[in-house]
Amino acid sequence: MPSTTAVKVLDKNGQEITSVGFDRFGFNSEVPIDALRSLYLRSHYVVTSTSDKTDEESLNPDAEEQQHAKFTKGLSAYQSKSIFYPKENSISYTTLARFPPVKLLPPSQRKRVLVTGGAGFVGSHLVDRLMLLGHDVTVLDNFFTGSRTTVSHWVGHPNFELVRHDVVEPFMIECDQIYHLACPASPPHYQFNPVKTVKTSFMGTLNMLGLAKRTKARFLISSTSEVYGDPEVHPQPEEYWGHVNPIGDRACYDEGKRVAETLTYGYQRQDGVDVRVARIFNTYGPRMNPYDGRVVSNFIVQALKGEDLTVYGDGTQTRSFQYIHDLIDGLICLMNSDESRPVNIGNGDEFTIGEFAELVREIVEKVQAEDGDKPSRRVQIVYKALPNDDPQKRRPDTSRAKESLKWQPRWTVRMGLEEMVRYYKAKMAEGSL
């Protein structure tokens, strides 16, 4: 019988995490972790039909509710009750009966926030946080890599608007803050159409900076650790200018983000636009596209499917991984602070890829054991050739974030991985992975 006790989250100091966010820089971003988890750490289809019938008799909601109770903790009233028919592999969708409770803010504290790429992995988590905090949120996305399902639980809410739009084209709206996250971020996606990737970084940033100039909105761009290329300095401080191949396979993304930063500071110097630049390092978490070639999602999906884990190279190259909630905390802190220099947002805990594969295997086995699923065999770790321009080391120097934002990662890699394993497991159970 699967365990139904609530899953506790412990931080790096062994303290339980009950909320995420901070009350800092005149902006309170604190949200209970249970409210956030109820939006992503569950199957979309809370009820699974036990027969071919489409009537209520064939449904067994009690077992489903019990299975999800450890994540939702009393928030199931705000869950979609779509019905999944495993025999036909079909789904009967429903809209939410109620939206999750959001803070009621006075008009003076309520921000009008535009999030480009808001239906993507990072964007959707930012949208969840801003919505629960009671702000007015407009999401702009062309759904090249994003998905409606990541924000569908907010569609119809009076504080929320979803617009299908490509940032390469101009967009007019009134807003107070712009989080510019729109750009494919994984190698298979940004290499699929390299010209489009550069165009998105340049034209998209140009359009959004123009909007910020006209509306006097504060502008935050999600830059990337890729601006450092294959670094010769380790760990990488913000003052390091990078070591980038301008004509390589990854250049469309690396150089696109570098020129986007150049544009951002051009608008600051020339037109006085209030800008923030976040250089994001490897981030993982629920809603990550399982097929986007990222090492974390690759390993977890392979392990859950009982396939061997594929490590490229000899496994000695290192990466540092931060959990999505730490990143969102950092982005909101940066947006509302007075820090206008580039800021690294990442986790300094370094793993070799080989060690990381073993950790993923261990956590998948732990979750399977807790849920009473016994795999037929233990998955193995296999090694293959390394792709072009793959950096050997990537680790942030986060001193500036600690000093200016009072921010540092709270989530351990182990805790974040466990949540992600549970998320992918729920996706597999509902037939969408």
CSV table of N, CA, C and O in Angstrom, one decimal, residues 242-339:
chain,number,residue,atom,x,y,z
A,242,GLY,N,33.9,35.9,-20.2
A,242,GLY,CA,33.5,34.7,-20.9
A,242,GLY,C,34.5,34.2,-21.9
A,242,GLY,O,35.5,34.9,-22.3
A,243,HIS,N,34.2,33.0,-22.4
A,243,HIS,CA,35.1,32.3,-23.4
A,243,HIS,C,34.2,31.6,-24.3
A,243,HIS,O,33.9,30.4,-24.1
A,244,VAL,N,33.6,32.3,-25.3
A,244,VAL,CA,32.5,31.8,-26.2
A,244,VAL,C,33.0,31.6,-27.6
A,244,VAL,O,33.7,32.4,-28.2
A,245,ASN,N,32.6,30.5,-28.2
A,245,ASN,CA,32.8,30.2,-29.6
A,245,ASN,C,31.7,30.9,-30.4
A,245,ASN,O,30.5,30.5,-30.3
A,246,PRO,N,32.0,32.0,-31.2
A,246,PRO,CA,30.9,32.8,-31.8
A,246,PRO,C,30.3,32.1,-33.0
A,246,PRO,O,29.3,32.6,-33.5
A,247,ILE,N,30.9,31.0,-33.5
A,247,ILE,CA,30.3,30.3,-34.7
A,247,ILE,C,30.0,28.9,-34.4
A,247,ILE,O,29.8,28.1,-35.4
A,248,GLY,N,30.0,28.4,-33.2
A,248,GLY,CA,29.7,27.0,-32.8
A,248,GLY,C,28.2,26.7,-32.8
A,248,GLY,O,27.4,27.6,-33.1
A,249,ASP,N,27.9,25.4,-32.5
A,249,ASP,CA,26.5,25.0,-32.5
A,249,ASP,C,25.7,25.7,-31.5
A,249,ASP,O,24.5,25.9,-31.7
A,250,ARG,N,26.3,26.1,-30.4
A,250,ARG,CA,25.6,26.8,-29.3
A,250,ARG,C,25.6,28.3,-29.4
A,250,ARG,O,25.0,29.0,-28.6
A,251,ALA,N,26.3,28.8,-30.4
A,251,ALA,CA,26.5,30.3,-30.5
A,251,ALA,C,25.1,31.0,-30.6
A,251,ALA,O,25.0,32.2,-30.1
A,252,CYS,N,24.2,30.4,-31.3
A,252,CYS,CA,22.9,31.2,-31.5
A,252,CYS,C,22.3,31.5,-30.2
A,252,CYS,O,21.7,32.6,-30.0
A,253,TYR,N,22.5,30.7,-29.2
A,253,TYR,CA,21.9,31.0,-27.8
A,253,TYR,C,22.9,31.8,-27.0
A,253,TYR,O,22.5,32.9,-26.5
A,254,ASP,N,24.2,31.4,-27.0
A,254,ASP,CA,25.2,32.1,-26.2
A,254,ASP,C,25.3,33.6,-26.6
A,254,ASP,O,25.2,34.5,-25.8
A,255,GLU,N,25.5,33.8,-27.9
A,255,GLU,CA,25.7,35.1,-28.4
A,255,GLU,C,24.4,35.9,-28.4
A,255,GLU,O,24.4,37.1,-28.3
A,256,GLY,N,23.3,35.2,-28.6
A,256,GLY,CA,22.0,35.9,-28.6
A,256,GLY,C,21.8,36.5,-27.2
A,256,GLY,O,21.3,37.7,-27.1
A,257,LYS,N,22.1,35.8,-26.2
A,257,LYS,CA,21.9,36.3,-24.8
A,257,LYS,C,22.9,37.4,-24.5
A,257,LYS,O,22.7,38.3,-23.8
A,258,ARG,N,24.1,37.3,-25.1
A,258,ARG,CA,25.2,38.3,-24.8
A,258,ARG,C,24.7,39.6,-25.5
A,258,ARG,O,24.8,40.7,-24.9
A,259,VAL,N,24.2,39.6,-26.7
A,259,VAL,CA,23.7,40.8,-27.3
A,259,VAL,C,22.5,41.3,-26.6
A,259,VAL,O,22.3,42.5,-26.6
A,260,ALA,N,21.6,40.4,-26.1
A,260,ALA,CA,20.5,40.9,-25.3
A,260,ALA,C,20.9,41.7,-24.1
A,260,ALA,O,20.3,42.7,-23.8
A,261,GLU,N,22.0,41.2,-23.4
A,261,GLU,CA,22.5,42.0,-22.3
A,261,GLU,C,23.0,43.4,-22.8
A,261,GLU,O,22.8,44.4,-22.1
A,262,THR,N,23.7,43.4,-23.9
A,262,THR,CA,24.2,44.6,-24.5
A,262,THR,C,23.1,45.6,-24.7
A,262,THR,O,23.2,46.8,-24.4
A,263,LEU,N,22.0,45.1,-25.3
A,263,LEU,CA,20.9,46.0,-25.6
A,263,LEU,C,20.3,46.5,-24.3
A,263,LEU,O,19.9,47.7,-24.3
A,264,THR,N,20.2,45.6,-23.3
A,264,THR,CA,19.5,46.0,-22.1
A,264,THR,C,20.3,47.2,-21.4
A,264,THR,O,19.7,48.2,-21.0
A,265,TYR,N,21.6,47.1,-21.4
A,265,TYR,CA,22.4,48.2,-20.8
A,265,TYR,C,22.5,49.4,-21.7
A,265,TYR,O,22.6,50.5,-21.3
A,266,GLY,N,22.3,49.2,-23.0
A,266,GLY,CA,22.2,50.3,-24.0
A,266,GLY,C,20.9,51.2,-23.6
A,266,GLY,O,21.0,52.4,-23.6
A,267,TYR,N,19.8,50.5,-23.4
A,267,TYR,CA,18.6,51.2,-23.0
A,267,TYR,C,18.7,51.9,-21.7
A,267,TYR,O,18.1,52.9,-21.4
A,268,GLN,N,19.4,51.2,-20.8
A,268,GLN,CA,19.6,51.9,-19.4
A,268,GLN,C,20.4,53.2,-19.6
A,268,GLN,O,20.0,54.2,-19.1
A,269,ARG,N,21.5,53.1,-20.3
A,269,ARG,CA,22.4,54.3,-20.5
A,269,ARG,C,21.8,55.4,-21.3
A,269,ARG,O,21.9,56.6,-21.0
A,270,GLN,N,21.1,55.0,-22.4
A,270,GLN,CA,20.6,56.0,-23.4
A,270,GLN,C,19.3,56.5,-23.0
A,270,GLN,O,19.0,57.7,-23.1
A,271,ASP,N,18.4,55.7,-22.4
A,271,ASP,CA,17.0,56.1,-22.2
A,271,ASP,C,16.6,56.0,-20.7
A,271,ASP,O,15.4,56.2,-20.4
A,272,GLY,N,17.5,55.6,-19.8
A,272,GLY,CA,17.2,55.6,-18.4
A,272,GLY,C,16.2,54.5,-18.0
A,272,GLY,O,15.6,54.6,-17.0
A,273,VAL,N,16.1,53.4,-18.8
A,273,VAL,CA,15.2,52.3,-18.5
A,273,VAL,C,15.8,51.6,-17.2
A,273,VAL,O,17.0,51.4,-17.1
A,274,ASP,N,14.9,51.3,-16.3
A,274,ASP,CA,15.2,50.6,-15.0
A,274,ASP,C,15.4,49.1,-15.3
A,274,ASP,O,14.4,48.4,-15.5
A,275,VAL,N,16.6,48.6,-15.4
A,275,VAL,CA,16.9,47.2,-15.8
A,275,VAL,C,17.5,46.4,-14.8
A,275,VAL,O,18.1,46.8,-13.8
A,276,ARG,N,17.2,45.0,-14.9
A,276,ARG,CA,17.8,44.0,-14.0
A,276,ARG,C,18.3,42.9,-15.0
A,276,ARG,O,17.5,42.5,-15.9
A,277,VAL,N,19.4,42.3,-14.7
A,277,VAL,CA,19.9,41.2,-15.5
A,277,VAL,C,20.2,40.0,-14.6
A,277,VAL,O,21.1,40.1,-13.7
A,278,ALA,N,19.5,38.9,-14.8
A,278,ALA,CA,19.7,37.7,-14.0
A,278,ALA,C,20.4,36.6,-14.9
A,278,ALA,O,19.9,36.3,-15.9
A,279,ARG,N,21.6,36.2,-14.5
A,279,ARG,CA,22.3,35.2,-15.2
A,279,ARG,C,22.0,33.8,-14.5
A,279,ARG,O,22.5,33.5,-13.4
A,280,ILE,N,21.1,33.1,-15.2
A,280,ILE,CA,20.6,31.9,-14.5
A,280,ILE,C,21.5,30.7,-14.9
A,280,ILE,O,21.8,30.4,-16.0
A,281,PHE,N,21.8,29.9,-13.8
A,281,PHE,CA,22.6,28.7,-14.0
A,281,PHE,C,21.6,27.5,-14.0
A,281,PHE,O,20.4,27.7,-13.7
A,282,ASN,N,22.2,26.3,-14.3
A,282,ASN,CA,21.3,25.1,-14.4
A,282,ASN,C,20.2,25.1,-13.3
A,282,ASN,O,20.5,25.1,-12.2
A,283,THR,N,19.0,25.0,-13.8
A,283,THR,CA,17.8,24.9,-12.9
A,283,THR,C,17.0,23.7,-13.3
A,283,THR,O,16.9,23.3,-14.5
A,284,TYR,N,16.4,23.0,-12.3
A,284,TYR,CA,15.6,21.9,-12.6
A,284,TYR,C,14.3,21.9,-11.7
A,284,TYR,O,14.3,22.7,-10.8
A,285,GLY,N,13.3,21.1,-12.1
A,285,GLY,CA,12.1,21.1,-11.2
A,285,GLY,C,10.9,20.6,-12.0
A,285,GLY,O,11.0,20.3,-13.2
A,286,PRO,N,9.8,20.4,-11.4
A,286,PRO,CA,8.6,20.0,-12.1
A,286,PRO,C,8.2,20.9,-13.2
A,286,PRO,O,8.6,22.1,-13.2
A,287,ARG,N,7.6,20.4,-14.2
A,287,ARG,CA,7.2,21.1,-15.5
A,287,ARG,C,8.3,21.2,-16.5
A,287,ARG,O,8.2,21.8,-17.5
A,288,MET,N,9.5,20.7,-16.1
A,288,MET,CA,10.6,20.7,-17.1
A,288,MET,C,10.2,19.7,-18.2
A,288,MET,O,9.7,18.6,-18.0
A,289,ASN,N,10.4,20.2,-19.5
A,289,ASN,CA,10.1,19.3,-20.6
A,289,ASN,C,11.0,18.0,-20.5
A,289,ASN,O,12.2,18.1,-20.5
A,290,PRO,N,10.4,16.9,-20.5
A,290,PRO,CA,11.1,15.6,-20.3
A,290,PRO,C,12.0,15.3,-21.5
A,290,PRO,O,12.9,14.5,-21.4
A,291,TYR,N,11.7,15.9,-22.7
A,291,TYR,CA,12.4,15.5,-23.9
A,291,TYR,C,13.3,16.7,-24.4
A,291,TYR,O,13.6,16.8,-25.6
A,292,ASP,N,13.7,17.6,-23.5
A,292,ASP,CA,14.5,18.7,-24.0
A,292,ASP,C,16.0,18.5,-23.9
A,292,ASP,O,16.8,19.5,-24.1
A,293,GLY,N,16.4,17.3,-23.6
A,293,GLY,CA,17.8,17.0,-23.6
A,293,GLY,C,18.6,17.5,-22.4
A,293,GLY,O,19.8,17.4,-22.3
A,294,ARG,N,17.9,18.0,-21.3
A,294,ARG,CA,18.6,18.4,-20.1
A,294,ARG,C,19.0,17.1,-19.3
A,294,ARG,O,18.2,16.2,-19.3
A,295,VAL,N,20.1,17.2,-18.6
A,295,VAL,CA,20.6,16.0,-17.9
A,295,VAL,C,19.7,15.5,-16.8
A,295,VAL,O,19.5,14.3,-16.7
A,296,VAL,N,19.1,16.5,-16.1
A,296,VAL,CA,18.2,16.1,-15.0
A,296,VAL,C,17.0,15.3,-15.4
A,296,VAL,O,16.7,14.2,-15.0
A,297,SER,N,16.3,15.9,-16.4
A,297,SER,CA,15.0,15.3,-16.9
A,297,SER,C,15.4,13.9,-17.6
A,297,SER,O,14.7,13.0,-17.5
A,298,ASN,N,16.5,14.0,-18.4
A,298,ASN,CA,16.9,12.7,-19.1
A,298,ASN,C,17.1,11.6,-18.1
A,298,ASN,O,16.5,10.5,-18.3
A,299,PHE,N,17.9,11.8,-17.0
A,299,PHE,CA,18.2,10.8,-16.1
A,299,PHE,C,16.9,10.3,-15.4
A,299,PHE,O,16.7,9.1,-15.2
A,300,ILE,N,16.0,11.2,-14.9
A,300,ILE,CA,14.9,10.8,-14.2
A,300,ILE,C,13.9,10.0,-15.0
A,300,ILE,O,13.4,8.9,-14.6
A,301,VAL,N,13.6,10.4,-16.2
A,301,VAL,CA,12.7,9.7,-17.1
A,301,VAL,C,13.3,8.3,-17.5
A,301,VAL,O,12.6,7.3,-17.5
A,302,GLN,N,14.6,8.3,-17.8
A,302,GLN,CA,15.2,7.0,-18.1
A,302,GLN,C,15.1,6.0,-16.9
A,302,GLN,O,14.7,4.9,-17.1
A,303,ALA,N,15.3,6.5,-15.7
A,303,ALA,CA,15.3,5.7,-14.5
A,303,ALA,C,13.9,5.2,-14.2
A,303,ALA,O,13.6,4.0,-13.9
A,304,LEU,N,12.9,6.1,-14.4
A,304,LEU,CA,11.5,5.7,-14.1
A,304,LEU,C,11.0,4.7,-15.1
A,304,LEU,O,10.1,3.9,-14.8
A,305,LYS,N,11.5,4.8,-16.4
A,305,LYS,CA,11.1,3.8,-17.4
A,305,LYS,C,11.8,2.5,-17.4
A,305,LYS,O,11.6,1.6,-18.2
A,306,GLY,N,12.8,2.5,-16.4
A,306,GLY,CA,13.6,1.3,-16.3
A,306,GLY,C,14.7,1.2,-17.3
A,306,GLY,O,15.3,0.1,-17.6
A,307,GLU,N,15.0,2.3,-18.0
A,307,GLU,CA,16.1,2.3,-19.0
A,307,GLU,C,17.4,2.7,-18.4
A,307,GLU,O,17.4,3.3,-17.3
A,308,ASP,N,18.5,2.3,-19.0
A,308,ASP,CA,19.8,2.7,-18.5
A,308,ASP,C,20.1,4.2,-18.6
A,308,ASP,O,19.6,4.8,-19.6
A,309,LEU,N,20.8,4.8,-17.6
A,309,LEU,CA,21.1,6.2,-17.7
A,309,LEU,C,22.2,6.5,-18.6
A,309,LEU,O,23.3,5.8,-18.5
A,310,THR,N,22.1,7.5,-19.5
A,310,THR,CA,23.1,7.8,-20.5
A,310,THR,C,23.9,9.0,-20.0
A,310,THR,O,23.4,10.1,-19.8
A,311,VAL,N,25.2,8.7,-19.8
A,311,VAL,CA,26.2,9.8,-19.4
A,311,VAL,C,27.0,10.1,-20.7
A,311,VAL,O,27.6,9.2,-21.2
A,312,TYR,N,27.1,11.4,-21.1
A,312,TYR,CA,28.0,11.7,-22.2
A,312,TYR,C,29.4,12.1,-21.7
A,312,TYR,O,29.5,12.8,-20.8
A,313,GLY,N,30.4,11.6,-22.4
A,313,GLY,CA,31.8,11.8,-21.9
A,313,GLY,C,32.1,10.8,-20.9
A,313,GLY,O,31.4,9.7,-20.7
A,314,ASP,N,33.1,11.1,-20.1
A,314,ASP,CA,33.5,10.1,-19.0
A,314,ASP,C,32.8,10.3,-17.7
A,314,ASP,O,33.1,9.7,-16.7
A,315,GLY,N,31.9,11.4,-17.7
A,315,GLY,CA,31.2,11.6,-16.4
A,315,GLY,C,31.9,12.5,-15.4
A,315,GLY,O,31.4,12.7,-14.3
A,316,THR,N,33.1,13.0,-15.8
A,316,THR,CA,33.9,13.8,-14.8
A,316,THR,C,33.6,15.3,-15.0
A,316,THR,O,33.9,16.1,-14.1
A,317,GLN,N,32.9,15.7,-16.1
A,317,GLN,CA,32.5,17.1,-16.2
A,317,GLN,C,31.5,17.4,-15.1
A,317,GLN,O,30.7,16.6,-14.7
A,318,THR,N,31.6,18.7,-14.6
A,318,THR,CA,30.8,19.0,-13.4
A,318,THR,C,29.7,20.0,-13.8
A,318,THR,O,29.8,20.7,-14.8
A,319,ARG,N,28.6,19.9,-13.0
A,319,ARG,CA,27.5,20.9,-13.1
A,319,ARG,C,27.0,21.2,-11.7
A,319,ARG,O,27.2,20.4,-10.8
A,320,SER,N,26.4,22.4,-11.6
A,320,SER,CA,25.8,22.8,-10.3
A,320,SER,C,24.3,22.9,-10.7
A,320,SER,O,23.9,23.5,-11.7
A,321,PHE,N,23.4,22.4,-9.8
A,321,PHE,CA,22.0,22.4,-10.1
A,321,PHE,C,21.2,23.2,-9.0
A,321,PHE,O,21.5,22.9,-7.8
A,322,GLN,N,20.3,24.1,-9.4
A,322,GLN,CA,19.5,24.8,-8.4
A,322,GLN,C,18.0,24.4,-8.7
A,322,GLN,O,17.6,24.2,-9.8
A,323,TYR,N,17.3,24.3,-7.6
A,323,TYR,CA,15.9,24.0,-7.7
A,323,TYR,C,15.0,25.2,-8.1
A,323,TYR,O,15.4,26.3,-7.7
A,324,ILE,N,14.0,25.0,-8.8
A,324,ILE,CA,13.2,26.1,-9.4
A,324,ILE,C,12.7,27.1,-8.4
A,324,ILE,O,12.7,28.3,-8.6
A,325,HIS,N,12.3,26.7,-7.1
A,325,HIS,CA,11.8,27.6,-6.2
A,325,HIS,C,12.9,28.6,-5.7
A,325,HIS,O,12.6,29.8,-5.5
A,326,ASP,N,14.2,28.1,-5.6
A,326,ASP,CA,15.3,29.0,-5.3
A,326,ASP,C,15.4,30.1,-6.4
A,326,ASP,O,15.7,31.3,-6.1
A,327,LEU,N,15.3,29.6,-7.7
A,327,LEU,CA,15.5,30.6,-8.8
A,327,LEU,C,14.4,31.6,-8.7
A,327,LEU,O,14.7,32.8,-8.9
A,328,ILE,N,13.1,31.2,-8.5
A,328,ILE,CA,12.0,32.2,-8.5
A,328,ILE,C,12.2,33.2,-7.4
A,328,ILE,O,12.0,34.4,-7.5
A,329,ASP,N,12.6,32.7,-6.2
A,329,ASP,CA,13.0,33.6,-5.1
A,329,ASP,C,14.0,34.7,-5.5
A,329,ASP,O,13.8,35.9,-5.2
A,330,GLY,N,15.0,34.2,-6.2
A,330,GLY,CA,16.1,35.1,-6.7
A,330,GLY,C,15.6,36.1,-7.7
A,330,GLY,O,16.0,37.3,-7.6
A,331,LEU,N,14.8,35.6,-8.6
A,331,LEU,CA,14.3,36.6,-9.7
A,331,LEU,C,13.4,37.7,-9.1
A,331,LEU,O,13.6,38.8,-9.4
A,332,ILE,N,12.5,37.3,-8.1
A,332,ILE,CA,11.6,38.3,-7.5
A,332,ILE,C,12.4,39.2,-6.6
A,332,ILE,O,12.2,40.4,-6.6
A,333,CYS,N,13.4,38.7,-5.9
A,333,CYS,CA,14.3,39.6,-5.1
A,333,CYS,C,15.0,40.6,-6.0
A,333,CYS,O,15.1,41.8,-5.7
A,334,LEU,N,15.6,40.1,-7.1
A,334,LEU,CA,16.4,41.0,-8.0
A,334,LEU,C,15.5,42.0,-8.6
A,334,LEU,O,15.8,43.2,-8.6
A,335,MET,N,14.3,41.6,-9.0
A,335,MET,CA,13.3,42.6,-9.7
A,335,MET,C,13.0,43.7,-8.7
A,335,MET,O,13.0,44.9,-9.1
A,336,ASN,N,12.8,43.4,-7.4
A,336,ASN,CA,12.4,44.5,-6.5
A,336,ASN,C,13.5,45.1,-5.7
A,336,ASN,O,13.3,46.0,-4.9
A,337,SER,N,14.8,44.7,-6.0
A,337,SER,CA,15.9,45.3,-5.3
A,337,SER,C,16.4,46.5,-6.1
A,337,SER,O,15.8,46.8,-7.2
A,338,ASP,N,17.5,47.1,-5.7
A,338,ASP,CA,18.1,48.3,-6.4
A,338,ASP,C,19.3,47.8,-7.2
A,338,ASP,O,20.1,48.7,-7.7
A,339,GLU,N,19.6,46.5,-7.3
A,339,GLU,CA,20.8,46.0,-7.9
A,339,GLU,C,20.6,46.0,-9.5
A,339,GLU,O,19.8,45.2,-10.0
